[in-house]
Tab-separated table of C-alpha atoms in Angstrom:
chain	number	residue	atom	x	y	z
A	1	MET	CA	-9.267	28.356	-3.131
A	2	ASN	CA	-8.594	24.643	-4.359
A	3	ARG	CA	-4.744	24.044	-4.728
A	4	SER	CA	-3.348	21.010	-6.079
A	5	PRO	CA	-1.181	18.922	-3.649
A	6	GLN	CA	2.319	18.177	-4.310
A	7	LYS	CA	2.749	14.422	-4.955
A	8	LEU	CA	4.418	12.929	-2.084
A	9	LYS	CA	7.707	10.962	-2.924
A	10	ARG	CA	8.071	10.292	1.339
A	11	PHE	CA	6.266	10.857	4.536
A	12	THR	CA	7.940	9.367	7.643
A	13	TYR	CA	7.844	10.022	11.298
A	14	TYR	CA	9.490	8.907	13.826
A	15	LEU	CA	9.913	9.403	18.357
A	16	ARG	CA	12.959	11.077	18.819
A	17	GLN	CA	14.626	12.638	22.263
A	18	SER	CA	16.080	15.490	22.849
A	19	PRO	CA	19.277	16.148	24.944
A	20	ARG	CA	17.071	17.279	27.177
A	21	LEU	CA	15.329	13.809	27.049
A	22	ASP	CA	12.174	15.541	26.174
A	23	TYR	CA	10.206	13.413	23.649
A	24	TYR	CA	8.917	14.776	20.082
A	25	ILE	CA	8.119	13.686	16.710
A	26	GLN	CA	10.206	14.235	14.109
A	27	PHE	CA	8.334	14.454	10.296
A	28	ASP	CA	10.212	13.798	7.118
A	29	ILE	CA	7.918	15.216	3.999
A	30	ARG	CA	9.517	14.922	0.961
A	31	THR	CA	7.557	16.402	-2.711
A	32	GLN	CA	8.688	16.212	-6.196
A	33	SER	CA	9.827	19.868	-5.519
A	34	GLN	CA	10.875	20.264	-1.900
A	35	GLY	CA	11.918	18.307	1.487
A	36	ALA	CA	11.494	18.825	5.160
A	37	LYS	CA	12.202	17.749	8.296
A	38	ILE	CA	9.560	19.186	10.793
A	39	GLY	CA	9.977	18.392	14.953
A	40	LEU	CA	6.986	19.174	16.719
A	41	THR	CA	7.918	20.227	20.188
A	42	PRO	CA	7.412	18.169	23.500
A	43	ALA	CA	4.366	20.251	24.499
A	44	ASP	CA	2.743	20.040	20.474
A	45	THR	CA	3.556	15.955	20.594
A	46	GLU	CA	0.976	15.802	23.757
A	47	GLU	CA	-1.074	17.919	22.001
A	48	LEU	CA	-1.034	15.319	18.988
A	49	TRP	CA	-1.853	12.585	21.208
A	50	LEU	CA	-4.370	14.326	23.382
A	51	THR	CA	-6.700	15.409	19.597
A	52	TYR	CA	-6.225	11.921	18.357
A	53	ALA	CA	-3.977	12.736	15.572
A	54	GLU	CA	-5.268	16.043	14.266
A	55	MET	CA	-3.115	16.821	11.387
A	56	PRO	CA	-0.860	20.182	12.777
A	57	THR	CA	-0.906	23.327	10.834
A	58	VAL	CA	2.811	22.957	10.639
A	59	VAL	CA	2.161	19.971	8.003
A	60	ALA	CA	-0.974	21.611	6.342
A	61	ASP	CA	1.139	22.617	3.145
A	62	LEU	CA	3.336	19.910	2.939
A	63	VAL	CA	0.669	16.961	3.389
A	64	ASP	CA	-2.988	16.674	1.832
A	65	GLU	CA	-5.616	15.276	4.609
A	66	ARG	CA	-6.452	11.977	2.976
A	67	THR	CA	-2.658	11.101	3.203
A	68	TRP	CA	-2.511	12.058	6.925
A	69	GLU	CA	-5.672	10.534	7.569
A	70	ALA	CA	-4.292	7.376	5.931
A	71	HIS	CA	-1.363	7.927	8.413
A	72	ARG	CA	-3.685	8.527	11.122
A	73	LYS	CA	-3.725	5.179	12.908
A	74	PRO	CA	-0.081	4.610	12.976
A	75	ILE	CA	0.656	7.851	14.420
A	76	LEU	CA	-1.817	7.624	17.002
A	77	GLU	CA	-0.381	3.835	17.729
A	78	MET	CA	3.486	5.249	17.959
A	79	LEU	CA	2.219	7.668	20.645
A	80	ALA	CA	0.224	5.180	22.566
A	81	ALA	CA	2.948	3.169	23.263
A	82	HIS	CA	4.908	6.118	24.507
A	83	TYR	CA	2.572	7.942	26.503
A	84	LEU	CA	0.527	4.631	27.625
A	85	THR	CA	4.446	3.074	28.391
A	86	ALA	CA	5.223	6.119	29.942
A	87	SER	CA	2.204	6.294	32.303
A	88	ASP	CA	2.980	2.764	33.377
């Protein structure tokens, strides 16, 4: 099945801290017809780090593989700054 991806208007991500002091990633994804703010759990965030930023299935319907690959390195750098600093 070959579906045409919606045109992205915005794809941003931030490392956030929950009130329980756990860290998670929040994605802000906007297309021409919809928008979503998706927060990964701390465990999902750690899994993203351990898998070298494989695309989470929770964002797969909103972000095409090409866009994800273009952002993969900055996402890994953001996670490295967190996890490598936290373990020092």
